[in-house]
JSON list of C-alpha atoms and ligand atoms in Angstrom, two decimals:
[
{"chain": "A", "resi": 1, "resn": "MET", "atom": "CA", "xyz": [108.89, 112.55, 78.34]},
{"chain": "A", "resi": 2, "resn": "ALA", "atom": "CA", "xyz": [110.49, 109.07, 78.52]},
{"chain": "A", "resi": 3, "resn": "LEU", "atom": "CA", "xyz": [109.19, 105.69, 79.90]},
{"chain": "A", "resi": 4, "resn": "GLU", "atom": "CA", "xyz": [111.03, 105.34, 83.10]},
{"chain": "A", "resi": 5, "resn": "ARG", "atom": "CA", "xyz": [110.93, 103.19, 86.18]},
{"chain": "A", "resi": 6, "resn": "THR", "atom": "CA", "xyz": [111.09, 103.97, 89.77]},
{"chain": "A", "resi": 7, "resn": "PHE", "atom": "CA", "xyz": [110.90, 102.44, 93.15]},
{"chain": "A", "resi": 8, "resn": "SER", "atom": "CA", "xyz": [108.28, 102.76, 95.71]},
{"chain": "A", "resi": 9, "resn": "ILE", "atom": "CA", "xyz": [107.69, 101.41, 99.20]},
{"chain": "A", "resi": 10, "resn": "ILE", "atom": "CA", "xyz": [104.31, 101.42, 100.97]},
{"chain": "A", "resi": 11, "resn": "LYS", "atom": "CA", "xyz": [105.58, 101.83, 104.45]},
{"chain": "A", "resi": 12, "resn": "PRO", "atom": "CA", "xyz": [104.48, 100.02, 107.54]},
{"chain": "A", "resi": 13, "resn": "ASP", "atom": "CA", "xyz": [102.13, 102.30, 108.87]},
{"chain": "A", "resi": 14, "resn": "ALA", "atom": "CA", "xyz": [100.01, 102.30, 105.69]},
{"chain": "A", "resi": 15, "resn": "VAL", "atom": "CA", "xyz": [100.40, 98.48, 105.29]},
{"chain": "A", "resi": 16, "resn": "ARG", "atom": "CA", "xyz": [98.93, 98.18, 108.87]},
{"chain": "A", "resi": 17, "resn": "ARG", "atom": "CA", "xyz": [95.97, 100.38, 108.21]},
{"chain": "A", "resi": 18, "resn": "ASN", "atom": "CA", "xyz": [95.02, 98.20, 105.24]},
{"chain": "A", "resi": 19, "resn": "LEU", "atom": "CA", "xyz": [95.70, 101.00, 102.66]},
{"chain": "A", "resi": 20, "resn": "ILE", "atom": "CA", "xyz": [97.80, 98.81, 100.05]},
{"chain": "A", "resi": 21, "resn": "GLY", "atom": "CA", "xyz": [94.80, 99.03, 97.55]},
{"chain": "A", "resi": 22, "resn": "LYS", "atom": "CA", "xyz": [93.90, 102.68, 98.01]},
{"chain": "A", "resi": 23, "resn": "ILE", "atom": "CA", "xyz": [97.47, 103.72, 97.58]},
{"chain": "A", "resi": 24, "resn": "VAL", "atom": "CA", "xyz": [98.21, 101.44, 94.52]},
{"chain": "A", "resi": 25, "resn": "THR", "atom": "CA", "xyz": [94.97, 102.78, 93.05]},
{"chain": "A", "resi": 26, "resn": "LYS", "atom": "CA", "xyz": [96.54, 106.41, 93.45]},
{"chain": "A", "resi": 27, "resn": "PHE", "atom": "CA", "xyz": [99.48, 105.18, 91.27]},
{"chain": "A", "resi": 28, "resn": "GLU", "atom": "CA", "xyz": [97.45, 103.59, 88.54]},
{"chain": "A", "resi": 29, "resn": "GLU", "atom": "CA", "xyz": [95.23, 106.53, 88.27]},
{"chain": "A", "resi": 30, "resn": "ALA", "atom": "CA", "xyz": [98.05, 108.64, 87.73]},
{"chain": "A", "resi": 31, "resn": "GLY", "atom": "CA", "xyz": [99.21, 106.48, 84.81]},
{"chain": "A", "resi": 32, "resn": "LEU", "atom": "CA", "xyz": [102.01, 104.63, 86.91]},
{"chain": "A", "resi": 33, "resn": "THR", "atom": "CA", "xyz": [101.81, 100.70, 86.37]},
{"chain": "A", "resi": 34, "resn": "PRO", "atom": "CA", "xyz": [103.23, 98.32, 89.26]},
{"chain": "A", "resi": 35, "resn": "ILE", "atom": "CA", "xyz": [105.27, 96.02, 87.03]},
{"chain": "A", "resi": 36, "resn": "ALA", "atom": "CA", "xyz": [106.57, 94.15, 90.09]},
{"chain": "A", "resi": 37, "resn": "LEU", "atom": "CA", "xyz": [105.39, 94.12, 93.61]},
{"chain": "A", "resi": 38, "resn": "LYS", "atom": "CA", "xyz": [105.81, 92.00, 96.82]},
{"chain": "A", "resi": 39, "resn": "LYS", "atom": "CA", "xyz": [105.11, 92.19, 100.48]},
{"chain": "A", "resi": 40, "resn": "ILE", "atom": "CA", "xyz": [108.17, 91.64, 102.60]},
{"chain": "A", "resi": 41, "resn": "HIS", "atom": "CA", "xyz": [109.35, 92.26, 106.40]},
{"chain": "A", "resi": 42, "resn": "MET", "atom": "CA", "xyz": [112.55, 94.01, 106.06]},
{"chain": "A", "resi": 43, "resn": "THR", "atom": "CA", "xyz": [115.42, 93.08, 108.14]},
{"chain": "A", "resi": 44, "resn": "ARG", "atom": "CA", "xyz": [117.39, 95.61, 110.24]},
{"chain": "A", "resi": 45, "resn": "ALA", "atom": "CA", "xyz": [120.48, 95.29, 107.93]},
{"chain": "A", "resi": 46, "resn": "GLN", "atom": "CA", "xyz": [118.23, 95.72, 104.66]},
{"chain": "A", "resi": 47, "resn": "ALA", "atom": "CA", "xyz": [116.53, 98.96, 106.21]},
{"chain": "A", "resi": 48, "resn": "GLU", "atom": "CA", "xyz": [119.94, 100.45, 107.38]},
{"chain": "A", "resi": 49, "resn": "GLY", "atom": "CA", "xyz": [121.47, 99.82, 104.06]},
{"chain": "A", "resi": 50, "resn": "PHE", "atom": "CA", "xyz": [118.62, 101.09, 102.05]},
{"chain": "A", "resi": 51, "resn": "TYR", "atom": "CA", "xyz": [118.62, 104.50, 104.12]},
{"chain": "A", "resi": 52, "resn": "ALA", "atom": "CA", "xyz": [122.37, 104.75, 104.53]},
{"chain": "A", "resi": 53, "resn": "VAL", "atom": "CA", "xyz": [122.40, 108.08, 102.89]},
{"chain": "A", "resi": 54, "resn": "HIS", "atom": "CA", "xyz": [120.53, 109.38, 105.98]},
{"chain": "A", "resi": 55, "resn": "LYS", "atom": "CA", "xyz": [122.65, 107.62, 108.61]},
{"chain": "A", "resi": 56, "resn": "GLU", "atom": "CA", "xyz": [124.04, 110.86, 110.19]},
{"chain": "A", "resi": 57, "resn": "ARG", "atom": "CA", "xyz": [120.38, 112.53, 110.54]},
{"chain": "A", "resi": 58, "resn": "PRO", "atom": "CA", "xyz": [118.95, 112.53, 113.80]},
{"chain": "A", "resi": 59, "resn": "PHE", "atom": "CA", "xyz": [115.87, 110.75, 112.76]},
{"chain": "A", "resi": 60, "resn": "PHE", "atom": "CA", "xyz": [117.79, 107.79, 111.52]},
{"chain": "A", "resi": 61, "resn": "GLY", "atom": "CA", "xyz": [117.19, 105.36, 114.33]},
{"chain": "A", "resi": 62, "resn": "GLU", "atom": "CA", "xyz": [113.68, 106.10, 114.65]},
{"chain": "A", "resi": 63, "resn": "LEU", "atom": "CA", "xyz": [113.16, 105.74, 110.74]},
{"chain": "A", "resi": 64, "resn": "VAL", "atom": "CA", "xyz": [114.93, 102.37, 110.72]},
{"chain": "A", "resi": 65, "resn": "GLU", "atom": "CA", "xyz": [112.59, 101.10, 113.66]},
{"chain": "A", "resi": 66, "resn": "GLN", "atom": "CA", "xyz": [109.68, 102.29, 111.86]},
{"chain": "A", "resi": 67, "resn": "MET", "atom": "CA", "xyz": [110.55, 100.35, 108.60]},
{"chain": "A", "resi": 68, "resn": "ILE", "atom": "CA", "xyz": [111.34, 97.10, 110.42]},
{"chain": "A", "resi": 69, "resn": "ALA", "atom": "CA", "xyz": [108.20, 97.16, 112.70]},
{"chain": "A", "resi": 70, "resn": "SER", "atom": "CA", "xyz": [105.96, 95.27, 110.34]},
{"chain": "A", "resi": 71, "resn": "PRO", "atom": "CA", "xyz": [105.67, 94.22, 106.68]},
{"chain": "A", "resi": 72, "resn": "VAL", "atom": "CA", "xyz": [106.06, 96.73, 103.70]},
{"chain": "A", "resi": 73, "resn": "VAL", "atom": "CA", "xyz": [105.18, 96.31, 100.02]},
{"chain": "A", "resi": 74, "resn": "VAL", "atom": "CA", "xyz": [108.02, 96.98, 97.75]},
{"chain": "A", "resi": 75, "resn": "GLN", "atom": "CA", "xyz": [107.23, 97.86, 94.15]},
{"chain": "A", "resi": 76, "resn": "VAL", "atom": "CA", "xyz": [108.46, 99.01, 90.77]},
{"chain": "A", "resi": 77, "resn": "LEU", "atom": "CA", "xyz": [106.28, 101.54, 88.85]},
{"chain": "A", "resi": 78, "resn": "GLU", "atom": "CA", "xyz": [106.50, 102.27, 85.16]},
{"chain": "A", "resi": 79, "resn": "GLY", "atom": "CA", "xyz": [105.43, 105.13, 83.31]},
{"chain": "A", "resi": 80, "resn": "GLU", "atom": "CA", "xyz": [106.00, 108.45, 81.37]},
{"chain": "A", "resi": 81, "resn": "GLY", "atom": "CA", "xyz": [108.17, 110.35, 83.74]},
{"chain": "A", "resi": 82, "resn": "ALA", "atom": "CA", "xyz": [107.64, 107.93, 86.41]},
{"chain": "A", "resi": 83, "resn": "ILE", "atom": "CA", "xyz": [110.27, 109.30, 88.69]},
{"chain": "A", "resi": 84, "resn": "LEU", "atom": "CA", "xyz": [108.98, 112.72, 89.07]},
{"chain": "A", "resi": 85, "resn": "LYS", "atom": "CA", "xyz": [105.33, 111.70, 88.64]},
{"chain": "A", "resi": 86, "resn": "ASN", "atom": "CA", "xyz": [105.57, 109.34, 91.74]},
{"chain": "A", "resi": 87, "resn": "ARG", "atom": "CA", "xyz": [106.92, 112.25, 93.66]},
{"chain": "A", "resi": 88, "resn": "GLU", "atom": "CA", "xyz": [104.05, 114.31, 92.82]},
{"chain": "A", "resi": 89, "resn": "VAL", "atom": "CA", "xyz": [101.53, 111.60, 93.65]},
{"chain": "A", "resi": 90, "resn": "MET", "atom": "CA", "xyz": [103.24, 110.99, 96.94]},
{"chain": "A", "resi": 91, "resn": "GLY", "atom": "CA", "xyz": [103.21, 114.51, 98.10]},
{"chain": "A", "resi": 92, "resn": "ALA", "atom": "CA", "xyz": [105.76, 116.38, 100.19]},
{"chain": "A", "resi": 93, "resn": "THR", "atom": "CA", "xyz": [107.66, 114.63, 103.01]},
{"chain": "A", "resi": 94, "resn": "ASN", "atom": "CA", "xyz": [105.85, 116.49, 105.80]},
{"chain": "A", "resi": 95, "resn": "PRO", "atom": "CA", "xyz": [102.21, 115.73, 105.42]},
{"chain": "A", "resi": 96, "resn": "ALA", "atom": "CA", "xyz": [101.36, 119.30, 106.79]},
{"chain": "A", "resi": 97, "resn": "ASN", "atom": "CA", "xyz": [102.99, 120.50, 103.48]},
{"chain": "A", "resi": 98, "resn": "ALA", "atom": "CA", "xyz": [101.41, 117.96, 101.10]},
{"chain": "A", "resi": 99, "resn": "ALA", "atom": "CA", "xyz": [99.23, 119.03, 98.44]},
{"chain": "A", "resi": 100, "resn": "GLU", "atom": "CA", "xyz": [95.37, 118.08, 98.37]},
{"chain": "A", "resi": 101, "resn": "GLY", "atom": "CA", "xyz": [94.89, 114.66, 96.71]},
{"chain": "A", "resi": 102, "resn": "THR", "atom": "CA", "xyz": [98.29, 113.33, 97.43]},
{"chain": "A", "resi": 103, "resn": "ILE", "atom": "CA", "xyz": [99.08, 110.30, 99.20]},
{"chain": "A", "resi": 104, "resn": "ARG", "atom": "CA", "xyz": [100.76, 111.78, 102.19]},
{"chain": "A", "resi": 105, "resn": "LYS", "atom": "CA", "xyz": [98.00, 114.42, 102.57]},
{"chain": "A", "resi": 106, "resn": "GLU", "atom": "CA", "xyz": [95.35, 111.50, 102.58]},
{"chain": "A", "resi": 107, "resn": "PHE", "atom": "CA", "xyz": [97.13, 108.97, 104.50]},
{"chain": "A", "resi": 108, "resn": "ALA", "atom": "CA", "xyz": [100.26, 109.94, 106.32]},
{"chain": "A", "resi": 109, "resn": "LEU", "atom": "CA", "xyz": [100.43, 109.93, 110.16]},
{"chain": "A", "resi": 110, "resn": "SER", "atom": "CA", "xyz": [103.54, 112.39, 110.68]},
{"chain": "A", "resi": 111, "resn": "ILE", "atom": "CA", "xyz": [106.68, 113.55, 108.86]},
{"chain": "A", "resi": 112, "resn": "GLY", "atom": "CA", "xyz": [108.25, 110.08, 109.91]},
{"chain": "A", "resi": 113, "resn": "GLU", "atom": "CA", "xyz": [105.17, 107.78, 109.30]},
{"chain": "A", "resi": 114, "resn": "ASN", "atom": "CA", "xyz": [104.40, 109.37, 106.01]},
{"chain": "A", "resi": 115, "resn": "SER", "atom": "CA", "xyz": [103.03, 106.02, 104.16]},
{"chain": "A", "resi": 116, "resn": "VAL", "atom": "CA", "xyz": [105.35, 105.97, 101.23]},
{"chain": "A", "resi": 117, "resn": "HIS", "atom": "CA", "xyz": [108.89, 105.96, 99.78]},
{"chain": "A", "resi": 118, "resn": "GLY", "atom": "CA", "xyz": [109.72, 106.93, 96.59]},
{"chain": "A", "resi": 119, "resn": "SER", "atom": "CA", "xyz": [113.06, 107.33, 94.57]},
{"chain": "A", "resi": 120, "resn": "ASP", "atom": "CA", "xyz": [114.17, 110.93, 94.07]},
{"chain": "A", "resi": 121, "resn": "ALA", "atom": "CA", "xyz": [116.29, 110.55, 90.84]},
{"chain": "A", "resi": 122, "resn": "PRO", "atom": "CA", "xyz": [117.14, 108.25, 88.02]},
{"chain": "A", "resi": 123, "resn": "GLU", "atom": "CA", "xyz": [120.33, 106.89, 89.60]},
{"chain": "A", "resi": 124, "resn": "THR", "atom": "CA", "xyz": [118.73, 106.26, 93.11]},
{"chain": "A", "resi": 125, "resn": "ALA", "atom": "CA", "xyz": [115.63, 104.67, 91.20]},
{"chain": "A", "resi": 126, "resn": "ALA", "atom": "CA", "xyz": [117.94, 102.16, 89.40]},
{"chain": "A", "resi": 127, "resn": "GLU", "atom": "CA", "xyz": [120.03, 101.47, 92.62]},
{"chain": "A", "resi": 128, "resn": "GLU", "atom": "CA", "xyz": [116.98, 100.98, 94.78]},
{"chain": "A", "resi": 129, "resn": "ILE", "atom": "CA", "xyz": [115.02, 98.63, 92.16]},
{"chain": "A", "resi": 130, "resn": "LYS", "atom": "CA", "xyz": [118.16, 96.57, 92.34]},
{"chain": "A", "resi": 131, "resn": "TYR", "atom": "CA", "xyz": [118.31, 96.61, 96.05]},
{"chain": "A", "resi": 132, "resn": "PHE", "atom": "CA", "xyz": [114.96, 94.68, 96.12]},
{"chain": "A", "resi": 133, "resn": "PHE", "atom": "CA", "xyz": [114.13, 92.91, 92.93]},
{"chain": "A", "resi": 134, "resn": "SER", "atom": "CA", "xyz": [116.00, 90.67, 90.47]},
{"chain": "A", "resi": 135, "resn": "ASP", "atom": "CA", "xyz": [115.84, 91.34, 86.70]},
{"chain": "A", "resi": 136, "resn": "GLU", "atom": "CA", "xyz": [113.56, 88.11, 86.56]},
{"chain": "A", "resi": 137, "resn": "GLU", "atom": "CA", "xyz": [111.00, 89.74, 88.84]},
{"chain": "A", "resi": 138, "resn": "LEU", "atom": "CA", "xyz": [110.44, 92.84, 86.65]},
{"chain": "A", "resi": 139, "resn": "VAL", "atom": "CA", "xyz": [107.85, 91.17, 84.56]},
{"chain": "A", "resi": 140, "resn": "GLY", "atom": "CA", "xyz": [106.29, 94.36, 82.85]},
{"chain": "B", "resi": 1, "resn": "ADP", "atom": "P1", "xyz": [111.36, 111.55, 101.15]},
{"chain": "B", "resi": 1, "resn": "ADP", "atom": "O1", "xyz": [110.85, 110.25, 101.73]},
{"chain": "B", "resi": 1, "resn": "ADP", "atom": "O2", "xyz": [110.13, 112.53, 100.92]},
{"chain": "B", "resi": 1, "resn": "ADP", "atom": "O3", "xyz": [112.18, 111.42, 100.08]},
{"chain": "B", "resi": 1, "resn": "ADP", "atom": "P2", "xyz": [113.80, 112.17, 103.05]},
{"chain": "B", "resi": 1, "resn": "ADP", "atom": "O4", "xyz": [114.52, 111.30, 101.84]},
{"chain": "B", "resi": 1, "resn": "ADP", "atom": "O5", "xyz": [114.11, 113.42, 103.21]},
{"chain": "B", "resi": 1, "resn": "ADP", "atom": "O6", "xyz": [112.33, 112.38, 102.43]},
{"chain": "B", "resi": 1, "resn": "ADP", "atom": "O7", "xyz": [113.58, 111.23, 104.27]},
{"chain": "B", "resi": 1, "resn": "ADP", "atom": "C1", "xyz": [113.32, 109.81, 104.27]},
{"chain": "B", "resi": 1, "resn": "ADP", "atom": "C2", "xyz": [112.38, 109.43, 105.32]},
{"chain": "B", "resi": 1, "resn": "ADP", "atom": "O8", "xyz": [112.81, 109.89, 106.66]},
{"chain": "B", "resi": 1, "resn": "ADP", "atom": "C3", "xyz": [111.06, 110.37, 105.13]},
{"chain": "B", "resi": 1, "resn": "ADP", "atom": "O9", "xyz": [110.09, 109.83, 104.20]},
{"chain": "B", "resi": 1, "resn": "ADP", "atom": "C4", "xyz": [110.39, 110.19, 106.63]},
{"chain": "B", "resi": 1, "resn": "ADP", "atom": "O10", "xyz": [109.97, 108.82, 106.78]},
{"chain": "B", "resi": 1, "resn": "ADP", "atom": "C5", "xyz": [111.83, 110.18, 107.47]},
{"chain": "B", "resi": 1, "resn": "ADP", "atom": "N1", "xyz": [112.09, 111.62, 107.90]},
{"chain": "B", "resi": 1, "resn": "ADP", "atom": "C6", "xyz": [112.49, 112.68, 107.12]},
{"chain": "B", "resi": 1, "resn": "ADP", "atom": "N2", "xyz": [112.63, 113.85, 107.72]},
{"chain": "B", "resi": 1, "resn": "ADP", "atom": "C7", "xyz": [112.31, 113.56, 108.96]},
{"chain": "B", "resi": 1, "resn": "ADP", "atom": "C8", "xyz": [112.07, 114.15, 110.19]},
{"chain": "B", "resi": 1, "resn": "ADP", "atom": "N3", "xyz": [112.64, 115.53, 110.14]},
{"chain": "B", "resi": 1, "resn": "ADP", "atom": "N4", "xyz": [111.69, 113.59, 111.46]},
{"chain": "B", "resi": 1, "resn": "ADP", "atom": "C9", "xyz": [111.38, 112.37, 111.34]},
{"chain": "B", "resi": 1, "resn": "ADP", "atom": "N5", "xyz": [111.53, 111.56, 110.24]},
{"chain": "B", "resi": 1, "resn": "ADP", "atom": "C10", "xyz": [111.91, 112.19, 109.21]},
{"chain": "B", "resi": 2, "resn": "MG", "atom": "MG1", "xyz": [114.26, 110.57, 99.96]}
]
Protein backbone atom coordinates (compact mmCIF):
# COMPACT_ATOMS: atom_id res chain seq x y z
CA MET A 1 0.00 0.00 0.00
CA ALA A 2 1.15 3.50 -0.73
CA LEU A 3 0.90 6.71 1.24
CA GLU A 4 -1.97 8.61 -0.37
CA ARG A 5 -3.94 11.79 0.02
CA THR A 6 -7.67 12.06 -0.45
CA PHE A 7 -10.31 14.75 -0.19
CA SER A 8 -13.16 14.77 2.31
CA ILE A 9 -16.09 17.05 3.11
CA ILE A 10 -18.01 17.06 6.38
CA LYS A 11 -21.37 18.07 4.91
CA PRO A 12 -23.79 20.72 6.23
CA ASP A 13 -26.11 18.22 7.94
CA ALA A 14 -23.23 16.99 10.13
CA VAL A 15 -21.67 20.41 10.79
CA ARG A 16 -25.09 21.73 11.89
CA ARG A 17 -25.41 18.88 14.39
CA ASN A 18 -21.94 19.61 15.93
CA LEU A 19 -20.44 16.35 14.64
CA ILE A 20 -17.13 17.71 13.30
CA GLY A 21 -15.10 16.30 16.21
CA LYS A 22 -16.77 12.89 16.20
CA ILE A 23 -16.26 12.53 12.44
CA VAL A 24 -12.62 13.66 12.49
CA THR A 25 -12.03 11.15 15.31
CA LYS A 26 -13.35 8.32 13.10
CA PHE A 27 -10.79 9.25 10.45
CA GLU A 28 -7.92 9.58 12.94
CA GLU A 29 -8.75 6.24 14.57
CA ALA A 30 -8.59 4.62 11.12
CA GLY A 31 -5.07 5.98 10.58
CA LEU A 32 -6.09 8.90 8.38
CA THR A 33 -4.43 12.19 9.29
CA PRO A 34 -6.11 15.50 8.41
CA ILE A 35 -3.16 17.40 6.93
CA ALA A 36 -5.28 20.43 6.00
CA LEU A 37 -8.78 21.43 6.99
CA LYS A 38 -10.98 24.51 6.95
CA LYS A 39 -14.59 25.52 7.45
CA ILE A 40 -16.12 27.23 4.44
CA HIS A 41 -19.56 28.21 3.17
CA MET A 42 -19.64 26.99 -0.43
CA THR A 43 -21.04 29.23 -3.12
CA ARG A 44 -23.58 27.87 -5.59
CA ALA A 45 -20.96 28.05 -8.38
CA GLN A 46 -18.44 26.12 -6.27
CA ALA A 47 -20.97 23.40 -5.41
CA GLU A 48 -22.23 23.09 -9.00
CA GLY A 49 -18.65 22.84 -10.28
CA PHE A 50 -17.65 20.32 -7.64
CA TYR A 51 -20.59 18.03 -8.42
CA ALA A 52 -20.61 18.67 -12.20
CA VAL A 53 -20.27 14.92 -12.84
CA HIS A 54 -23.77 14.51 -11.37
CA LYS A 55 -25.44 17.41 -13.21
CA GLU A 56 -27.79 15.19 -15.26
CA ARG A 57 -28.92 13.19 -12.22
CA PRO A 58 -32.43 13.87 -10.83
CA PHE A 59 -31.04 14.72 -7.37
CA PHE A 60 -28.52 17.33 -8.61
CA GLY A 61 -30.59 20.40 -7.67
CA GLU A 62 -31.36 19.05 -4.20
CA LEU A 63 -27.70 18.07 -3.69
CA VAL A 64 -26.46 21.57 -4.54
CA GLU A 65 -29.09 23.18 -2.26
CA GLN A 66 -28.05 20.94 0.61
CA MET A 67 -24.34 21.65 0.11
CA ILE A 68 -24.77 25.44 0.14
CA ALA A 69 -27.40 25.62 2.91
CA SER A 70 -24.79 26.14 5.65
CA PRO A 71 -21.02 25.72 6.19
CA VAL A 72 -19.02 22.57 5.54
CA VAL A 73 -15.55 21.41 6.59
CA VAL A 74 -13.24 20.52 3.70
CA GLN A 75 -10.17 18.46 4.51
CA VAL A 76 -7.27 16.52 3.03
CA LEU A 77 -6.70 13.13 4.64
CA GLU A 78 -3.34 11.38 4.38
CA GLY A 79 -2.49 7.76 5.14
CA GLU A 80 -1.67 4.33 3.75
CA GLY A 81 -4.29 3.54 1.10
CA ALA A 82 -6.15 6.69 2.15
CA ILE A 83 -8.56 6.81 -0.82
CA LEU A 84 -10.09 3.38 -0.23
CA LYS A 85 -9.78 3.61 3.56
CA ASN A 86 -11.75 6.88 3.59
CA ARG A 87 -14.54 5.24 1.56
CA GLU A 88 -14.61 2.33 4.04
CA VAL A 89 -14.82 4.62 7.07
CA MET A 90 -17.59 6.66 5.34
CA GLY A 91 -19.81 3.66 4.56
CA ALA A 92 -22.28 3.21 1.69
CA THR A 93 -23.95 6.25 0.06
CA ASN A 94 -27.35 5.17 1.38
CA PRO A 95 -27.08 4.92 5.18
CA ALA A 96 -29.61 2.07 5.09
CA ASN A 97 -26.87 0.01 3.38
CA ALA A 98 -23.91 1.31 5.43
CA ALA A 99 -21.95 -1.13 7.61
CA GLU A 100 -21.92 -0.93 11.40
CA GLY A 101 -19.40 1.54 12.77
CA THR A 102 -19.21 3.64 9.62
CA ILE A 103 -19.80 7.40 9.66
CA ARG A 104 -22.89 7.19 7.47
CA LYS A 105 -24.39 4.34 9.54
CA GLU A 106 -23.97 6.35 12.73
CA PHE A 107 -24.68 9.88 11.56
CA ALA A 108 -26.32 10.14 8.12
CA LEU A 109 -29.92 11.37 7.96
CA SER A 110 -30.76 10.11 4.47
CA ILE A 111 -29.18 9.14 1.12
CA GLY A 112 -28.88 12.87 0.30
CA GLU A 113 -27.91 14.24 3.71
CA ASN A 114 -25.29 11.59 4.33
CA SER A 115 -22.81 13.60 6.41
CA VAL A 116 -19.61 13.14 4.36
CA HIS A 117 -18.15 13.27 0.88
CA GLY A 118 -15.03 11.32 -0.10
CA SER A 119 -13.05 11.06 -3.34
CA ASP A 120 -13.57 7.78 -5.19
CA ALA A 121 -10.26 7.35 -7.09
CA PRO A 122 -6.71 8.77 -7.35
CA GLU A 123 -7.66 11.12 -10.22
CA THR A 124 -10.70 12.59 -8.48
CA ALA A 125 -8.76 12.87 -5.20
CA ALA A 126 -6.07 14.99 -6.90
CA GLU A 127 -8.66 17.15 -8.70
CA GLU A 128 -10.83 17.67 -5.63
CA ILE A 129 -7.87 18.59 -3.38
CA LYS A 130 -6.84 21.22 -5.95
CA TYR A 131 -10.42 22.52 -6.18
CA PHE A 132 -10.36 23.65 -2.53
CA PHE A 133 -6.71 23.87 -1.40
CA SER A 134 -3.53 25.57 -2.60
CA ASP A 135 -0.20 23.73 -2.27
CA GLU A 136 0.80 26.08 0.57
CA GLU A 137 -2.18 24.93 2.63
CA LEU A 138 -1.10 21.28 2.56
CA VAL A 139 1.08 21.53 5.62
CA GLY A 140 1.42 17.81 6.35
P1 LIG B 1 -20.92 9.09 -2.78
O1 LIG B 1 -21.05 10.40 -2.01
O2 LIG B 1 -21.08 7.90 -1.88
O3 LIG B 1 -19.67 9.03 -3.63
P2 LIG B 1 -22.40 9.59 -5.27
O4 LIG B 1 -21.12 10.11 -5.82
O5 LIG B 1 -23.12 8.54 -6.04
O6 LIG B 1 -22.19 9.03 -3.77
O7 LIG B 1 -23.43 10.79 -5.06
C1 LIG B 1 -22.98 12.04 -4.58
C2 LIG B 1 -23.95 12.54 -3.53
O8 LIG B 1 -25.22 12.78 -4.13
C3 LIG B 1 -24.25 11.55 -2.40
O9 LIG B 1 -23.28 11.53 -1.37
C4 LIG B 1 -25.60 12.07 -1.91
O10 LIG B 1 -25.43 13.22 -1.08
C5 LIG B 1 -26.25 12.49 -3.22
N1 LIG B 1 -27.08 11.40 -3.76
C6 LIG B 1 -26.65 10.28 -4.40
N2 LIG B 1 -27.66 9.50 -4.77
C7 LIG B 1 -28.80 10.14 -4.35
C8 LIG B 1 -30.20 9.85 -4.44
N3 LIG B 1 -30.63 8.74 -5.03
N4 LIG B 1 -31.07 10.74 -3.90
C9 LIG B 1 -30.64 11.87 -3.32
N5 LIG B 1 -29.33 12.22 -3.20
C10 LIG B 1 -28.42 11.36 -3.72
MG1 LIG C 1 -19.11 10.14 -5.26
